[in-house]
Backbone as a chain_set.jsonl record, in Angstrom:
{"seq": "MTTINTYLTFDGTCEAAFNFYKSVFGGEFDYIGKFKDMPADPNCKVDEADHEKIMHVSLPISKETRLMGSDTGGEWASKLVTGNNFSISINTESKQDADSLFNKLSKNGTITMPMEETFWGAYFGMFTDQFGIQWMVNYDDPAKGNF", "coords": {"N": [[7.711, -23.687, -5.048], [5.453, -22.54, -2.631], [6.088, -22.202, 0.718], [5.135, -22.4, 4.177], [5.961, -21.296, 7.259], [6.725, -21.378, 10.937], [7.38, -18.62, 12.878], [8.869, -17.453, 15.607], [8.92, -15.295, 18.312], [10.915, -13.727, 20.8], [11.798, -12.298, 24.103], [14.774, -11.646, 24.543], [15.651, -14.411, 25.042], [15.862, -15.864, 22.791], [18.231, -17.054, 21.704], [18.728, -18.919, 23.726], [16.399, -20.572, 23.654], [16.496, -21.512, 20.978], [18.795, -23.092, 20.974], [18.033, -24.989, 22.62], [15.824, -26.173, 21.026], [17.35, -26.946, 18.876], [18.675, -28.922, 19.977], [16.824, -30.872, 20.342], [15.641, -31.315, 17.836], [17.845, -31.599, 16.181], [20.638, -31.207, 13.767], [21.683, -28.143, 12.136], [21.9, -24.674, 12.476], [20.728, -22.671, 9.694], [21.164, -20.047, 9.777], [22.333, -17.611, 11.935], [22.123, -14.489, 13.583], [22.979, -11.74, 15.168], [21.574, -8.54, 16.594], [23.75, -6.558, 16.682], [25.038, -7.239, 14.32], [23.869, -6.073, 12.339], [23.77, -3.682, 9.437], [24.499, -0.187, 9.99], [21.852, 1.963, 10.073], [20.226, 5.0, 10.087], [17.506, 5.25, 10.339], [16.699, 3.044, 11.576], [17.629, 2.413, 14.487], [19.358, 0.554, 16.933], [19.16, -0.072, 20.295], [21.849, -0.16, 22.522], [21.617, -2.012, 24.607], [20.337, -4.049, 23.278], [22.176, -5.284, 21.434], [23.202, -7.76, 21.65], [21.207, -9.614, 21.472], [19.047, -11.782, 19.591], [18.932, -11.284, 16.102], [17.914, -12.646, 13.85], [17.187, -16.084, 13.441], [17.567, -19.295, 11.898], [16.418, -22.534, 11.73], [16.541, -25.617, 10.212], [13.984, -28.001, 9.972], [12.935, -29.96, 8.484], [13.127, -31.008, 4.93], [11.231, -29.309, 3.919], [10.439, -27.532, 5.885], [11.206, -24.941, 8.202], [11.966, -23.709, 11.503], [11.891, -20.564, 12.669], [13.133, -17.56, 14.204], [13.427, -14.757, 16.475], [14.772, -12.177, 18.828], [13.078, -9.478, 20.388], [13.147, -5.962, 20.789], [13.588, -2.651, 21.97], [11.175, -0.306, 20.957], [9.354, -2.339, 20.347], [9.301, -4.192, 22.324], [7.613, -4.06, 24.565], [5.149, -4.742, 23.405], [5.275, -7.5, 23.299], [3.703, -10.487, 23.818], [3.845, -13.239, 25.633], [3.139, -16.508, 24.473], [1.452, -15.586, 22.536], [3.41, -14.962, 20.697], [4.296, -15.284, 17.927], [4.602, -15.628, 14.475], [3.215, -16.283, 11.062], [5.011, -17.43, 8.612], [5.508, -16.788, 5.243], [7.149, -18.106, 2.378], [7.845, -17.36, -0.663], [8.074, -18.186, -4.428], [8.282, -16.274, -6.101], [8.588, -12.535, -6.688], [6.339, -11.696, -7.513], [4.406, -13.386, -6.528], [4.734, -12.918, -3.83], [4.054, -10.263, -3.514], [1.253, -10.54, -4.311], [0.148, -12.294, -2.295], [0.693, -10.978, -0.165], [-0.727, -8.484, -0.395], [-3.401, -9.523, -0.544], [-3.698, -10.93, 1.783], [-3.261, -8.905, 3.715], [-5.274, -7.071, 3.401], [-7.551, -4.932, 4.932], [-6.165, -5.069, 7.167], [-3.244, -4.3, 9.432], [-0.537, -2.929, 8.308], [2.881, -3.524, 9.145], [5.463, -3.42, 8.084], [6.101, -2.484, 4.95], [6.294, -4.377, 1.735], [9.586, -4.71, 0.642], [12.846, -4.388, -0.42], [15.454, -5.836, 1.487], [18.294, -5.352, 3.825], [19.414, -7.83, 3.979], [19.098, -8.944, 1.668], [16.705, -10.201, 0.885], [13.322, -9.948, -0.391], [10.762, -8.551, 1.312], [8.112, -8.301, 3.836], [5.761, -7.432, 6.416], [2.739, -7.781, 8.408], [-0.253, -7.427, 10.271], [-3.208, -9.423, 10.057], [-6.804, -8.762, 9.368], [-7.884, -10.265, 11.331], [-6.075, -10.505, 13.377], [-3.834, -11.977, 13.137], [-0.501, -12.527, 12.837], [1.776, -11.981, 10.258], [4.426, -12.81, 7.983], [5.88, -12.142, 4.819], [8.016, -13.323, 2.449], [10.501, -13.355, -0.156], [13.159, -14.992, -1.444], [15.52, -14.271, -3.729], [17.234, -16.253, -5.734], [19.469, -15.768, -7.016], [20.745, -14.043, -5.377], [21.552, -15.168, -2.952], [20.35, -15.42, -0.298], [19.756, -15.633, 3.31]], "CA": [[6.519, -24.0, -4.152], [5.307, -21.551, -1.598], [6.015, -22.923, 1.976], [4.606, -21.793, 5.156], [6.702, -21.777, 8.426], [6.496, -20.757, 12.169], [8.459, -17.609, 13.244], [8.799, -17.193, 17.013], [9.607, -13.874, 18.924], [11.334, -13.624, 22.274], [12.437, -11.0, 24.658], [16.001, -11.932, 25.04], [15.704, -15.763, 25.27], [15.748, -16.559, 21.551], [19.209, -18.066, 21.645], [18.61, -20.184, 24.486], [15.384, -21.359, 23.188], [16.81, -22.176, 19.786], [19.85, -24.026, 21.161], [17.178, -26.149, 22.924], [15.2, -26.81, 19.785], [18.248, -27.653, 17.903], [19.097, -30.251, 20.75], [15.584, -31.633, 20.352], [15.432, -31.641, 16.356], [19.082, -31.902, 15.507], [20.697, -30.284, 12.579], [22.529, -27.014, 12.356], [21.295, -23.474, 12.082], [20.917, -22.108, 8.461], [21.809, -18.703, 10.0], [21.972, -16.982, 13.347], [22.745, -13.351, 13.678], [22.662, -10.711, 16.38], [21.284, -7.262, 16.079], [24.847, -5.722, 16.634], [25.668, -7.547, 13.077], [23.082, -5.307, 11.046], [24.597, -2.448, 9.023], [24.003, 0.987, 10.566], [20.855, 2.516, 9.546], [19.738, 5.935, 10.84], [15.988, 5.02, 10.438], [16.556, 1.855, 12.564], [18.671, 2.43, 15.486], [19.36, -0.636, 17.696], [19.753, 0.276, 21.518], [23.043, -0.968, 23.019], [21.097, -3.221, 25.312], [19.748, -5.157, 22.38], [23.177, -5.555, 20.494], [23.511, -9.219, 21.774], [19.855, -10.321, 21.143], [19.166, -12.462, 18.157], [17.998, -10.614, 14.979], [17.233, -13.736, 13.21], [17.705, -17.541, 13.511], [16.619, -20.302, 11.222], [16.638, -24.104, 12.037], [15.866, -26.505, 9.317], [13.288, -29.179, 10.69], [12.835, -31.155, 7.463], [13.399, -30.383, 3.755], [10.406, -28.208, 3.494], [10.07, -26.57, 7.063], [12.175, -24.257, 9.136], [11.736, -23.019, 12.636], [12.743, -19.36, 12.573], [12.948, -16.645, 15.323], [14.257, -13.483, 16.742], [14.422, -11.497, 19.915], [12.45, -8.217, 20.13], [13.702, -4.939, 21.608], [13.193, -1.23, 21.851], [9.708, -0.123, 21.227], [8.573, -3.58, 20.307], [9.408, -5.232, 23.49], [6.434, -3.941, 25.353], [4.037, -5.337, 22.812], [5.342, -8.999, 23.126], [2.796, -11.178, 24.725], [4.164, -14.754, 25.591], [1.861, -17.346, 24.153], [1.056, -15.055, 21.215], [4.612, -14.369, 20.107], [4.629, -16.131, 16.616], [4.069, -15.049, 13.032], [3.29, -17.299, 10.101], [6.035, -16.935, 7.648], [5.293, -17.539, 3.931], [8.178, -17.986, 1.574], [7.334, -17.567, -2.194], [8.779, -18.528, -5.548], [8.555, -15.075, -7.061], [8.38, -11.353, -6.154], [4.78, -11.393, -7.771], [3.596, -14.179, -5.71], [5.005, -12.357, -2.577], [3.243, -9.053, -3.464], [-0.152, -10.965, -4.323], [-0.221, -12.632, -1.111], [0.787, -9.812, 0.873], [-1.84, -7.573, -0.697], [-4.519, -9.988, -0.366], [-3.848, -11.216, 3.225], [-3.324, -7.8, 4.555], [-6.423, -6.173, 3.13], [-8.156, -4.482, 6.106], [-5.305, -5.332, 8.41], [-2.427, -3.347, 9.544], [0.841, -3.316, 7.671], [3.956, -3.204, 9.929], [6.51, -3.259, 7.2], [5.568, -2.815, 3.511], [7.117, -5.263, 0.935], [10.665, -4.06, 0.201], [14.307, -5.114, -0.491], [16.23, -5.68, 2.669], [19.695, -5.368, 3.658], [20.02, -9.281, 4.01], [18.884, -9.409, 0.317], [15.25, -10.663, 0.598], [12.096, -8.992, -0.585], [10.117, -8.879, 2.657], [7.089, -7.451, 4.486], [5.177, -7.945, 7.64], [1.545, -7.322, 8.659], [-1.252, -8.231, 11.091], [-4.313, -9.281, 9.171], [-7.828, -8.164, 10.01], [-8.292, -11.309, 12.404], [-5.207, -10.295, 14.515], [-2.847, -13.011, 12.999], [0.647, -11.851, 12.342], [2.254, -12.693, 9.073], [5.629, -12.263, 7.271], [6.093, -12.602, 3.555], [9.435, -13.451, 2.062], [10.875, -13.969, -1.314], [14.518, -15.124, -1.642], [16.019, -14.318, -5.064], [18.305, -17.399, -5.699], [20.641, -15.13, -7.562], [21.256, -13.134, -4.352], [21.986, -15.876, -2.021], [19.904, -14.794, 1.097], [19.919, -16.619, 4.292]], "C": [[6.601, -23.041, -3.074], [5.324, -22.501, -0.295], [5.516, -21.873, 3.171], [5.499, -22.475, 6.351], [6.471, -21.016, 9.781], [7.569, -19.845, 12.555], [8.119, -17.201, 14.586], [9.416, -15.979, 17.462], [9.814, -14.153, 20.318], [11.718, -12.372, 22.779], [13.75, -11.328, 25.449], [16.345, -13.397, 25.249], [15.669, -16.573, 24.014], [16.986, -17.487, 21.534], [19.297, -19.157, 22.409], [17.621, -21.131, 24.032], [15.763, -22.199, 21.713], [18.031, -23.237, 20.04], [19.034, -25.245, 21.65], [16.509, -26.858, 21.749], [16.2, -27.45, 19.039], [18.593, -29.038, 18.662], [18.041, -31.166, 20.501], [15.471, -32.264, 18.7], [16.732, -32.074, 15.77], [19.347, -30.736, 14.389], [21.5, -29.098, 13.142], [21.714, -25.771, 11.906], [21.624, -23.027, 10.662], [21.721, -20.726, 8.662], [21.424, -18.266, 11.445], [22.821, -15.602, 13.254], [22.094, -12.475, 14.638], [22.437, -9.211, 15.772], [22.632, -6.409, 15.927], [25.509, -5.957, 14.944], [24.974, -6.842, 11.954], [24.014, -4.197, 10.67], [23.871, -1.411, 9.63], [23.131, 1.619, 9.579], [20.141, 3.752, 10.458], [18.206, 6.023, 11.019], [15.712, 3.857, 11.294], [17.576, 1.712, 13.389], [18.507, 1.311, 16.473], [20.002, 0.012, 19.11], [20.967, -0.784, 21.859], [22.644, -2.178, 23.788], [20.718, -4.383, 24.495], [20.723, -5.625, 21.462], [23.412, -7.213, 20.625], [22.343, -10.119, 21.554], [20.014, -10.815, 19.662], [18.269, -11.666, 17.315], [17.234, -11.558, 14.199], [18.101, -15.086, 13.252], [16.911, -18.345, 12.673], [17.265, -21.756, 11.338], [15.992, -24.942, 11.13], [15.209, -27.764, 10.178], [13.181, -30.23, 9.655], [13.252, -30.214, 6.136], [12.554, -29.187, 3.48], [10.111, -27.229, 4.533], [11.256, -26.176, 7.743], [11.485, -23.646, 10.315], [12.441, -21.69, 12.719], [12.243, -18.579, 13.8], [13.801, -15.49, 15.533], [13.876, -12.999, 18.15], [13.607, -10.154, 19.421], [13.081, -7.161, 21.029], [13.062, -3.574, 21.396], [11.679, -1.101, 21.958], [8.696, -1.208, 21.078], [8.473, -4.341, 21.408], [8.235, -5.18, 24.303], [5.186, -4.55, 24.824], [4.127, -6.989, 22.809], [4.514, -9.43, 24.22], [3.171, -12.81, 24.532], [3.036, -15.485, 25.416], [1.174, -16.817, 22.76], [2.285, -14.503, 20.309], [5.058, -15.182, 18.952], [3.952, -15.43, 15.631], [3.956, -16.37, 12.24], [4.067, -16.749, 8.92], [5.69, -17.651, 6.239], [6.571, -17.025, 3.072], [7.683, -18.313, 0.118], [8.397, -17.832, -3.1], [9.176, -17.261, -6.38], [8.154, -13.723, -6.322], [6.684, -11.23, -6.281], [3.93, -12.199, -6.853], [3.724, -13.491, -4.263], [3.883, -11.259, -2.468], [1.656, -9.438, -3.522], [-0.544, -11.418, -3.005], [-0.271, -11.768, -0.027], [-0.412, -8.834, 0.712], [-3.131, -8.09, -0.427], [-4.763, -10.396, 1.233], [-3.805, -9.999, 4.0], [-4.474, -6.781, 4.323], [-7.211, -6.212, 4.569], [-7.437, -4.825, 7.321], [-4.319, -4.27, 8.706], [-0.85, -3.652, 9.028], [2.025, -2.564, 8.616], [5.257, -2.827, 9.249], [6.196, -3.672, 5.82], [6.66, -3.677, 2.919], [8.305, -4.368, 0.458], [11.935, -4.811, 0.271], [14.987, -4.99, 0.911], [17.605, -5.787, 2.675], [20.235, -6.809, 3.659], [19.552, -9.797, 2.631], [17.532, -10.062, -0.067], [14.241, -9.459, 0.195], [11.092, -9.328, 0.511], [9.083, -7.873, 3.246], [6.481, -8.115, 5.638], [3.883, -7.15, 7.876], [0.62, -8.091, 9.609], [-2.449, -8.166, 10.262], [-5.546, -8.912, 10.068], [-8.395, -9.065, 11.106], [-7.34, -11.336, 13.625], [-4.059, -11.369, 14.4], [-1.655, -12.336, 12.355], [1.416, -12.583, 11.253], [3.56, -12.017, 8.47], [5.634, -12.914, 5.878], [7.475, -12.434, 2.991], [9.668, -13.953, 0.676], [12.48, -13.869, -1.375], [14.805, -15.208, -3.032], [17.2, -15.298, -5.107], [19.579, -16.728, -6.2], [21.394, -14.257, -6.493], [21.837, -13.901, -3.191], [21.697, -15.396, -0.65], [20.274, -16.046, 2.11], [18.616, -17.124, 4.704]], "O": [[7.694, -22.72, -2.607], [4.607, -23.502, -0.282], [5.546, -20.654, 3.008], [5.741, -23.674, 6.482], [5.964, -19.902, 9.645], [8.712, -20.304, 12.563], [7.062, -16.587, 14.737], [10.484, -15.652, 16.944], [8.973, -14.762, 20.98], [11.958, -11.427, 22.029], [13.843, -11.303, 26.676], [17.481, -13.581, 25.686], [15.482, -17.789, 24.059], [16.78, -18.687, 21.351], [19.798, -20.214, 22.026], [17.861, -22.337, 23.991], [15.347, -23.328, 21.452], [18.156, -24.183, 19.262], [19.262, -26.37, 21.205], [16.674, -28.065, 21.569], [15.926, -28.54, 18.536], [18.76, -30.093, 18.05], [18.369, -32.35, 20.439], [15.259, -33.447, 18.434], [16.705, -32.912, 14.868], [18.66, -29.745, 14.139], [21.909, -29.024, 14.301], [20.897, -25.892, 10.992], [22.823, -22.993, 10.385], [22.655, -20.346, 7.957], [20.358, -18.551, 11.991], [24.003, -15.594, 12.911], [20.887, -12.467, 14.878], [22.965, -8.78, 14.747], [22.628, -5.552, 15.042], [26.254, -5.141, 14.402], [25.363, -6.946, 10.791], [24.907, -3.807, 11.423], [22.672, -1.59, 9.843], [23.502, 1.825, 8.424], [19.536, 3.441, 11.484], [17.721, 6.832, 11.81], [14.572, 3.674, 11.723], [18.465, 0.911, 13.099], [17.349, 1.152, 16.861], [21.123, 0.522, 19.117], [20.991, -1.967, 21.52], [23.243, -3.246, 23.656], [20.76, -5.536, 24.925], [20.298, -6.397, 20.602], [23.805, -7.835, 19.638], [22.524, -11.333, 21.459], [20.807, -10.421, 18.806], [17.113, -11.379, 17.625], [16.058, -11.351, 13.897], [19.323, -15.178, 13.137], [15.69, -18.196, 12.645], [18.435, -22.023, 11.067], [14.77, -25.015, 11.255], [15.896, -28.414, 10.966], [13.347, -31.399, 10.004], [13.605, -29.037, 6.203], [13.004, -28.19, 2.915], [9.584, -26.161, 4.22], [12.219, -26.932, 7.877], [10.417, -23.068, 10.111], [13.665, -21.742, 12.847], [11.174, -18.836, 14.355], [14.794, -15.274, 14.838], [12.801, -13.343, 18.643], [13.523, -9.842, 18.233], [13.56, -7.576, 22.084], [12.069, -3.444, 20.679], [11.014, -1.648, 22.837], [7.536, -1.16, 21.489], [7.565, -5.169, 21.485], [7.816, -6.242, 24.764], [4.261, -4.859, 25.575], [3.2, -7.68, 22.386], [4.537, -8.921, 25.341], [2.873, -13.484, 23.546], [2.011, -15.245, 26.054], [0.481, -17.533, 22.036], [2.124, -13.733, 19.362], [6.152, -15.743, 19.0], [2.938, -14.755, 15.809], [4.487, -17.407, 12.639], [3.745, -15.707, 8.349], [5.61, -18.874, 6.125], [6.959, -15.857, 3.046], [7.192, -19.4, -0.189], [9.562, -17.746, -2.712], [10.136, -17.194, -7.147], [7.397, -13.821, -5.357], [5.932, -10.798, -5.407], [2.856, -11.764, -6.438], [2.724, -13.551, -3.548], [2.999, -11.264, -1.612], [0.847, -8.766, -2.882], [-1.582, -10.947, -2.542], [-1.105, -11.792, 0.877], [-1.009, -8.439, 1.714], [-4.018, -7.304, -0.092], [-5.834, -10.207, 1.81], [-4.387, -10.071, 5.082], [-4.572, -5.765, 5.011], [-7.448, -7.239, 5.205], [-8.012, -4.876, 8.409], [-4.584, -3.196, 8.165], [-0.171, -4.592, 9.441], [2.097, -1.349, 8.794], [6.043, -2.03, 9.76], [6.04, -4.842, 5.471], [7.772, -3.753, 3.441], [8.024, -3.311, -0.107], [12.043, -5.803, 0.992], [15.0, -3.862, 1.404], [18.188, -6.25, 1.695], [21.415, -7.003, 3.365], [19.6, -11.009, 2.422], [17.3, -10.413, -1.223], [14.412, -8.268, 0.456], [10.628, -10.468, 0.527], [9.27, -6.665, 3.102], [6.682, -9.315, 5.822], [3.871, -5.953, 7.59], [0.732, -9.313, 9.715], [-2.796, -7.096, 9.761], [-5.426, -8.766, 11.284], [-9.34, -8.647, 11.775], [-7.591, -11.956, 14.659], [-3.389, -11.654, 15.393], [-1.833, -11.614, 11.374], [1.661, -13.78, 11.401], [3.701, -10.794, 8.486], [5.414, -14.121, 5.769], [8.026, -11.34, 3.113], [9.053, -14.959, 0.322], [13.028, -12.767, -1.357], [14.372, -16.196, -3.624], [18.17, -15.011, -4.405], [20.674, -17.129, -5.806], [22.522, -13.816, -6.714], [22.61, -13.295, -2.448], [22.594, -15.012, 0.101], [20.87, -17.087, 1.832], [18.537, -18.002, 5.564]]}, "num_chains": 1, "name": "protein.A"}
């Protein structure tokens, strides 16, 4: 089953926000990782000032939904607009579904990250559609044990 979740973006307050959301909704984080935990990549350098910021956090809200988020930093920080700092995150059942939805929804939009295998083991991409809505498309291969 394809699911849609909300993905929130913060400028350094993600951990505090998600600890608050956890206190409201209960439960435990599926995953919480900081930028300093990312493997080194010469194409994606993380400023020292951003090492303690949240790279990704996932909080189950129900069996079908999760609230997810991250901090932004570097070149993306100046583009953050509080109130518009969210994306619609689609999780699919197959790579083919991910590619199909990505290609259809991103038509006439702006691709910010093409669909590709990621260091965390997912097949993932991001774009802003022709109407200005930010989307993330993700496929977690069950054989890879993604977060």
